[in-house]
Coordinates of C-alpha atoms in Angstrom, one line a residue:
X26 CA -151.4 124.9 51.7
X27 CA -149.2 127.9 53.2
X28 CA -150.2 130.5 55.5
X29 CA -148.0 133.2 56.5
X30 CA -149.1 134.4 59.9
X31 CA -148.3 138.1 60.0
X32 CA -149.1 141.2 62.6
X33 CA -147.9 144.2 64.5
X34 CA -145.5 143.2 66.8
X35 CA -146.1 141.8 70.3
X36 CA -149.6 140.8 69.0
X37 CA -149.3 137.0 70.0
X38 CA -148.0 135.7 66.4
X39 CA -144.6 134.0 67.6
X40 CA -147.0 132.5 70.5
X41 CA -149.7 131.6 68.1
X42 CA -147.1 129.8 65.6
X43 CA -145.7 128.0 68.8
X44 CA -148.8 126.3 69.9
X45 CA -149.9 125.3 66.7
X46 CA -146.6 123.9 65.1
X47 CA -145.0 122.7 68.7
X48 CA -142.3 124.9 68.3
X49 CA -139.9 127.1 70.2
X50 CA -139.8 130.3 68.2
X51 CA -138.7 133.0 70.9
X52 CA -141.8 134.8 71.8
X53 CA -140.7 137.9 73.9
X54 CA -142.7 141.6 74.8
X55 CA -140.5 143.7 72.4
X56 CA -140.3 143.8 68.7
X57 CA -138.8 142.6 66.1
X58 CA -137.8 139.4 68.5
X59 CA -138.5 137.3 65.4
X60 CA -136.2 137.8 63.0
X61 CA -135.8 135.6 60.5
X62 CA -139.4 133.5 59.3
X63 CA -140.0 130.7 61.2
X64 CA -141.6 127.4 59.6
X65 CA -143.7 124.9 61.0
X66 CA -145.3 122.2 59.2
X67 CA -149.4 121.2 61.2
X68 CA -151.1 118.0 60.6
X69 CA -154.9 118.9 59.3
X70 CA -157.3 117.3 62.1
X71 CA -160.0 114.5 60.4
X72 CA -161.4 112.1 62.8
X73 CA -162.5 110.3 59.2
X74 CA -159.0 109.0 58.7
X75 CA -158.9 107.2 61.9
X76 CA -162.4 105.6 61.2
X77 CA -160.8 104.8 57.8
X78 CA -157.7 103.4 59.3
X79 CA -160.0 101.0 60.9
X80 CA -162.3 99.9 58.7
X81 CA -158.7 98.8 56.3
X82 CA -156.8 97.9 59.0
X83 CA -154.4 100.7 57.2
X84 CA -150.6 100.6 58.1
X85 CA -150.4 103.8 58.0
X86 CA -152.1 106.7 58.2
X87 CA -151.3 110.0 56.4
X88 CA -153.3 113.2 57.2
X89 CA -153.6 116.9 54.7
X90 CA -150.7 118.9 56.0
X91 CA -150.2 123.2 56.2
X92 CA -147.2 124.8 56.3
X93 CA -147.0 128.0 58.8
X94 CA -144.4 130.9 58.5
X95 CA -144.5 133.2 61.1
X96 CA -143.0 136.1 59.6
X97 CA -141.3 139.3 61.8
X98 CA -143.3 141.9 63.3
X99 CA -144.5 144.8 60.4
X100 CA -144.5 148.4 61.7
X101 CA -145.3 151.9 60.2
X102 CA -143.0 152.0 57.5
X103 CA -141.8 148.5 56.7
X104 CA -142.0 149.1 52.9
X105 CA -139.5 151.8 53.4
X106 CA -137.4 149.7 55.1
X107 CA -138.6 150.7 58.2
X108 CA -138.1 148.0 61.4
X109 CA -137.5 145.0 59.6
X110 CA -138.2 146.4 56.6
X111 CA -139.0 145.0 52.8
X112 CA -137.1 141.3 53.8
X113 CA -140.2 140.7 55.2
X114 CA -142.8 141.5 53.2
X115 CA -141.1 139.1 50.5
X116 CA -141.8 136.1 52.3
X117 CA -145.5 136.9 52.3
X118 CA -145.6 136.6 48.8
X119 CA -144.4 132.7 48.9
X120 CA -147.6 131.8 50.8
X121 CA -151.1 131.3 49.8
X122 CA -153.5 133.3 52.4
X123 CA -152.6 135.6 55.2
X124 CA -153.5 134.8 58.6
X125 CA -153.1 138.2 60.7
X126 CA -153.1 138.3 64.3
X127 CA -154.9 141.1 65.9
X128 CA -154.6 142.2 69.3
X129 CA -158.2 142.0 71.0
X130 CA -156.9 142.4 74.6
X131 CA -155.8 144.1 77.1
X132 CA -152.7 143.3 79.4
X133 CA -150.8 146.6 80.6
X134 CA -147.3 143.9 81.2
X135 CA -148.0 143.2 77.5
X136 CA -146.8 146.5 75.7
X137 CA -148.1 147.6 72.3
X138 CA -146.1 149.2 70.1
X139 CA -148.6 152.1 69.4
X140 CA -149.7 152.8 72.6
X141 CA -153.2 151.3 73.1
X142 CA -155.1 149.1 71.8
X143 CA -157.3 149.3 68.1
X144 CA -157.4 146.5 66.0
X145 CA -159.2 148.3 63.4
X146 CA -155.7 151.0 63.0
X147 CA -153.3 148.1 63.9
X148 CA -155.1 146.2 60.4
X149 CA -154.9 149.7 58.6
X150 CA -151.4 149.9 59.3
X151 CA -150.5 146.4 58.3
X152 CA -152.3 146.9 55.4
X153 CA -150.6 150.4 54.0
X154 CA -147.3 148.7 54.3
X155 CA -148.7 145.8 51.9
X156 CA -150.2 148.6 49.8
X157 CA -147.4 150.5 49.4
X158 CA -145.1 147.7 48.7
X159 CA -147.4 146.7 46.1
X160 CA -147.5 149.9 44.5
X161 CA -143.8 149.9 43.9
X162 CA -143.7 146.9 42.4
X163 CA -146.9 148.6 39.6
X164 CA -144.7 151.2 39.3
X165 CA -141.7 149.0 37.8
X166 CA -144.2 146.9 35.9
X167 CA -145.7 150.1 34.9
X168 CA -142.3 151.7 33.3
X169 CA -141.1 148.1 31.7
X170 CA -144.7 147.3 29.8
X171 CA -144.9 151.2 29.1
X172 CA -141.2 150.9 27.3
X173 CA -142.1 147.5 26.0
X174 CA -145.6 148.7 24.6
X175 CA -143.4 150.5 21.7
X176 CA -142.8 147.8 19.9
X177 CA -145.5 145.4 21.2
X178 CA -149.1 146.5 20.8
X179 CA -150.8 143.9 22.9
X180 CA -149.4 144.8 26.1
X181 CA -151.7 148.0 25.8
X182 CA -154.1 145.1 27.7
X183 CA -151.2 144.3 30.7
X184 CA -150.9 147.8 30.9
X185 CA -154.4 148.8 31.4
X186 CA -154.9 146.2 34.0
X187 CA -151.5 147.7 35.7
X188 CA -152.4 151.2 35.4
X189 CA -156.6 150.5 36.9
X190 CA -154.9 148.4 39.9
X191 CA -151.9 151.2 41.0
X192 CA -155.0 153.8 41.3
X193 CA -157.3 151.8 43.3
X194 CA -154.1 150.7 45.7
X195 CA -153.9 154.6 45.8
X196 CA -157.4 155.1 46.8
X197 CA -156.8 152.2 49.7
X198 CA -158.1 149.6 47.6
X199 CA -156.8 146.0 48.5
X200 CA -156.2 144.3 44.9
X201 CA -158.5 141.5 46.0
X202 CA -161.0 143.8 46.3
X203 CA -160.8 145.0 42.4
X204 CA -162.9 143.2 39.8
X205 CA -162.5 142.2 36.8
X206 CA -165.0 140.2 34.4
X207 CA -162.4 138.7 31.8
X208 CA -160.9 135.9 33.2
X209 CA -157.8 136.5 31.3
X210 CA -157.6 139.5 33.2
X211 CA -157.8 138.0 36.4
X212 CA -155.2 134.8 35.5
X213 CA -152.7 138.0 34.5
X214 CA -153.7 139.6 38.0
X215 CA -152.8 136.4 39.8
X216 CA -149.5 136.4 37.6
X217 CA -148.7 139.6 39.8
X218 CA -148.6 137.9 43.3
X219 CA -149.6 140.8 44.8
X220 CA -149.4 140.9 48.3
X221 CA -152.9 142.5 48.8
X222 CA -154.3 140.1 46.7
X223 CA -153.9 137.3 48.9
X224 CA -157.1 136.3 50.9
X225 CA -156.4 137.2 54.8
X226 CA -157.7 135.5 58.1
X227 CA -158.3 138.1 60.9
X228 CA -157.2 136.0 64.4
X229 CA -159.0 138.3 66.6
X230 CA -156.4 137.1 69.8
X231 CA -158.4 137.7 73.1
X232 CA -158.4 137.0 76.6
X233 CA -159.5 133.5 77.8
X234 CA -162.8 135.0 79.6
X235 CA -163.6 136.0 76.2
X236 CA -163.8 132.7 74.3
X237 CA -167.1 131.3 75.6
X238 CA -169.1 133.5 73.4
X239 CA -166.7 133.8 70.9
X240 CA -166.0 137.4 71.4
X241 CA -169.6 138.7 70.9
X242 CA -168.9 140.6 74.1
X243 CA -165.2 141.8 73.5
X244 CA -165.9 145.2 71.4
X245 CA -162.4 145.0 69.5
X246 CA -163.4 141.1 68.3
X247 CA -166.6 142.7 67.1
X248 CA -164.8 145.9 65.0
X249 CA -162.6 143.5 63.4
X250 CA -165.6 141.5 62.0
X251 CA -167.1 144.6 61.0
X252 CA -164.0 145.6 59.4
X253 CA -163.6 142.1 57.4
X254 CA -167.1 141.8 56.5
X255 CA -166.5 145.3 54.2
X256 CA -163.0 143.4 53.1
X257 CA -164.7 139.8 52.2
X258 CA -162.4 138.3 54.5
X259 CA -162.7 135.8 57.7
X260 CA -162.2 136.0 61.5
X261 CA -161.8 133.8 63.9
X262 CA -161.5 134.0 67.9
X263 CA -158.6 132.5 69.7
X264 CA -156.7 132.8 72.7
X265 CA -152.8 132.8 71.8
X266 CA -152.2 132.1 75.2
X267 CA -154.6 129.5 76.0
X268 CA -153.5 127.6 72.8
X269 CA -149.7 127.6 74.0
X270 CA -151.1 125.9 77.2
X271 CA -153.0 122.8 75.5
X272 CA -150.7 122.3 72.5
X273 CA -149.3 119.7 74.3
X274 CA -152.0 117.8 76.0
X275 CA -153.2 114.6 74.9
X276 CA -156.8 115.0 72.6
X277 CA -158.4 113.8 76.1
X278 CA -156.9 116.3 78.1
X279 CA -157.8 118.9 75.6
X280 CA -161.0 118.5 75.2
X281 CA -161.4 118.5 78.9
X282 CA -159.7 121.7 79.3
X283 CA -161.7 123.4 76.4
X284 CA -165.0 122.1 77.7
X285 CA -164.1 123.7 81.5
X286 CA -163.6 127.4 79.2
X287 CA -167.4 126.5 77.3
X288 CA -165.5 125.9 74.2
X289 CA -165.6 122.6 71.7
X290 CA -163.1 122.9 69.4
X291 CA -159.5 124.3 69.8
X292 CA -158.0 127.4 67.5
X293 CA -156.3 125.6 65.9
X294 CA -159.0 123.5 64.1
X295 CA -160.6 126.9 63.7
X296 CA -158.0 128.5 62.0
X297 CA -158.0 125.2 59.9
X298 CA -162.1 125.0 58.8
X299 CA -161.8 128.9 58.2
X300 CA -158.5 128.9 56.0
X301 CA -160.3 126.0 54.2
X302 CA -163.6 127.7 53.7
X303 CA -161.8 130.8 52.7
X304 CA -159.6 129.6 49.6
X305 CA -161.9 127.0 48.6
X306 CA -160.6 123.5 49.5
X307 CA -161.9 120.6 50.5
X308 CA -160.6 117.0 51.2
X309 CA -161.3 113.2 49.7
X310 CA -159.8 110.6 51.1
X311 CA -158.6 107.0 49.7
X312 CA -157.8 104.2 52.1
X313 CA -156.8 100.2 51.7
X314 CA -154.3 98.2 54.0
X315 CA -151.4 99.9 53.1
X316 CA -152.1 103.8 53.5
X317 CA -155.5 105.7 54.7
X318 CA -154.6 109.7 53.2
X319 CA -156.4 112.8 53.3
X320 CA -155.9 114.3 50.0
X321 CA -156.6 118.3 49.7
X322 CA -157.9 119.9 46.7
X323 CA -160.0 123.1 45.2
X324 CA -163.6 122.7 45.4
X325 CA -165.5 122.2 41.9
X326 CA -162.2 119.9 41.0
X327 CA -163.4 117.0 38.6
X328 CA -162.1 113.4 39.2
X329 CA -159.2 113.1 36.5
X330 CA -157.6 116.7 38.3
X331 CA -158.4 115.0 41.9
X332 CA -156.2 111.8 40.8
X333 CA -153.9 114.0 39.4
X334 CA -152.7 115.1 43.2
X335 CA -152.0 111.3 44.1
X336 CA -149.6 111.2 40.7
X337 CA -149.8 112.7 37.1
X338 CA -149.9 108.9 35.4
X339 CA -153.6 108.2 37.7
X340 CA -155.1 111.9 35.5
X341 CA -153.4 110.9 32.2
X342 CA -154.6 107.3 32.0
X343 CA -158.2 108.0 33.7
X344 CA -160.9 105.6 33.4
X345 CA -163.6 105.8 36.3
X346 CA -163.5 106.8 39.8
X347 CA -165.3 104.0 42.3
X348 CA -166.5 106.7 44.7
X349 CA -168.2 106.1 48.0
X350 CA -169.5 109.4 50.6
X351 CA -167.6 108.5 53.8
X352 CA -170.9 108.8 56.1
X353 CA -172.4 106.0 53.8
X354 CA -168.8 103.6 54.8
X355 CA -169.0 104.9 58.5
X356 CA -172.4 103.6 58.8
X357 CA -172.8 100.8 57.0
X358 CA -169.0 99.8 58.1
X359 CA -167.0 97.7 55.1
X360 CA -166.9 98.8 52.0
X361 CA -168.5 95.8 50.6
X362 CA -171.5 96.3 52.5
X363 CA -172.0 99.8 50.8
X364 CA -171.7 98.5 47.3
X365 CA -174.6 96.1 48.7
X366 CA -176.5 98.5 48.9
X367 CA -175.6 100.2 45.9
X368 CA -173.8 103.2 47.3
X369 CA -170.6 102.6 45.6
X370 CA -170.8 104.6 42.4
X371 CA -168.9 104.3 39.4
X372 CA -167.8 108.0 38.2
X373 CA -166.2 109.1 34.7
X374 CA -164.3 112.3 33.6
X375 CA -166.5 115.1 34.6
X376 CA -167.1 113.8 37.9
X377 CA -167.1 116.9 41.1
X378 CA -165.3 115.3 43.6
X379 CA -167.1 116.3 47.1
X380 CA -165.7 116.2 50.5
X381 CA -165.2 113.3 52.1
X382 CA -165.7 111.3 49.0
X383 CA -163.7 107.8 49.6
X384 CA -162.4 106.9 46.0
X385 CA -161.1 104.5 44.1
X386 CA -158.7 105.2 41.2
X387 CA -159.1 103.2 37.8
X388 CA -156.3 104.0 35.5
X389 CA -154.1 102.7 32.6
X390 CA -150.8 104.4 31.1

């Protein structure tokens, strides 16, 4: 999985990507300080794979990963060339989901680059610039299927499709938010990589006094909810600053520190169980005495696709997947003790794969 982590700048990106990757990218209070993407790859938290690791006496232990790229600060005008300009926006298009920082406090040593602060124009603004970047790209799709179409009939679909999604853009329509019922329309859509059609986290980025109640009492965290609830998109609450402090600490120390601020879980894992919920993924795990892994894949995947990630010989000789819930192994504590009890269960092709499901690949080639 990659996330792009974008925003206006001085918004707390750079010291967002920092904390979560343990990295140095420069964070400073003036824009554009980041100038080329930086890249950080994060280990996914699952206290499963320790337990795991355990049980088999694993040798090693190998959890789901995400890739971060913290992309430069976007201003008024970027798909003009404007600040940083269209550089920028290109690298958005390599990732799979957005994560954009909004600013959700005040700090008058911290300067904004419109003035004040409102989250709501800060996402509008962001936005456009995706818009209007998309739009251009329509517009050479447009001319190319509309000069193609002469001697090529069928495109008259493609250029339907083109033409409905250029309008709603005009009207201030995301692309995510268009629908379409044939789902040969929407794999074409998805052929596009539109940038607006990426699904976006809102990071409502706060003060620390603000993370007890997750925000419920900041006003800006509360008009960026409303503002993703109309946009079928996520938020979660975090504090840039605080994360910077703990990424570092031992898990101990952490969850010390966290519980002092009334809070149980870090942004970081967060960000993680919201980027998860909101493209759909999940995670089964397999485990023996050589390697305990995490292994991350859509929900609704059937087993033969789920082996598939672990190596394309595993999907094309398929035979059964010995399967076992994790809770079930966790309590009972060996896995011969759960297929006493008869809840190791032999699966075949059309088999949903659920999270947390400990399998067991049978295969021939």
């Amino acid at each position: 999985m990659k996330l792009g982590i974008v925003g206006l700048p001085n918004v707390g990106k750079s010291t967002l990507f920092n904390s979560m990757t343990l990295s140095k990218a420069e964070a400073a209070n003036y824009p554009f300080c980041t100038i080329d993407p930086n890249i950080g790859i994060v280990t996914v938290p699952d206290k499963r794979l320790d337990r795991l690791t355990e049980l088999y006496k694993s040798a090693k232990t190998t959890p789901a990963v995400i890739e971060f790229v913290d992309i430069a600060g976007l201003v008024k005008g970027a798909s003009k060339g404007e600040g940083l300009g269209n550089k920028f926006l290109s690298h958005i298009r390599e990732v799979d989901a957005i994560v954009h920082v909004v600013r959700c406090f005040d700090d008058e040593n911290v300067v904004h680059v419109d003035g004040n602060i409102n989250p709501v124009r800060d996402i509008e603004t962001i936005n456009l610039e995706l818009m209007f970047s998309d739009m251009e790209i329509l517009e050479r799709r447009i001319a190319k299927t509309t000069k193609s179409l002469m001697g090529n009939k069928s495109l008259k679909k493609e250029l339907d499709i083109l033409k409905k999604l250029y309008t709603e853009l005009e009207n201030g329509v995301c692309a995510r938010a268009v629908e379409f019922d044939d789902p040969d329309d929407i794999a074409f859509v998805n052929t596009l990589d539109l940038l607006t059609s990426k699904p976006v986290l809102y990071a409502a980025n706060v003060a620390d006094n603000d993370l007890a109640d997750d925000g419920n009492s900041n006003k800006n965290v509360m008009a960026v909810r409303e503002y993703a609830s109309k946009d079928n998109s996520e938020v979660f609450v975090l504090c840039a600053k605080i994360e910077e402090e703990i990424s570092e600490f031992e898990n101990d120390e952490k969850a010390e520190f966290l519980a002092d601020l009334g809070v149980s879980s870090s942004g970081l894992e967060r960000l993680i169980s919201a980027s998860y919920k909101l493209l759909g993924l999940i995670s089964y795990l397999t485990s023996g005495p050589d390697e305990t892994r995490a292994w991350t894949i859509k929900n609704g995947t059937k087993a033969p696709q789920a082996a598939g990630k672990i190596h394309t010989d595993f999907e094309r000789g398929f035979i059964r997947a010995e399967v076992v819930a994790f809770n079930d192994l966790d309590r009972l504590g060996s896995y011969n003790a759960a297929r006493e009890q008869g809840l190791v269960r032999s699966e075949g092709k059309e088999y949903v794969v659920k999270d947390g499901d400990v399998i067991l690949f049978r295969f021939n080639v």
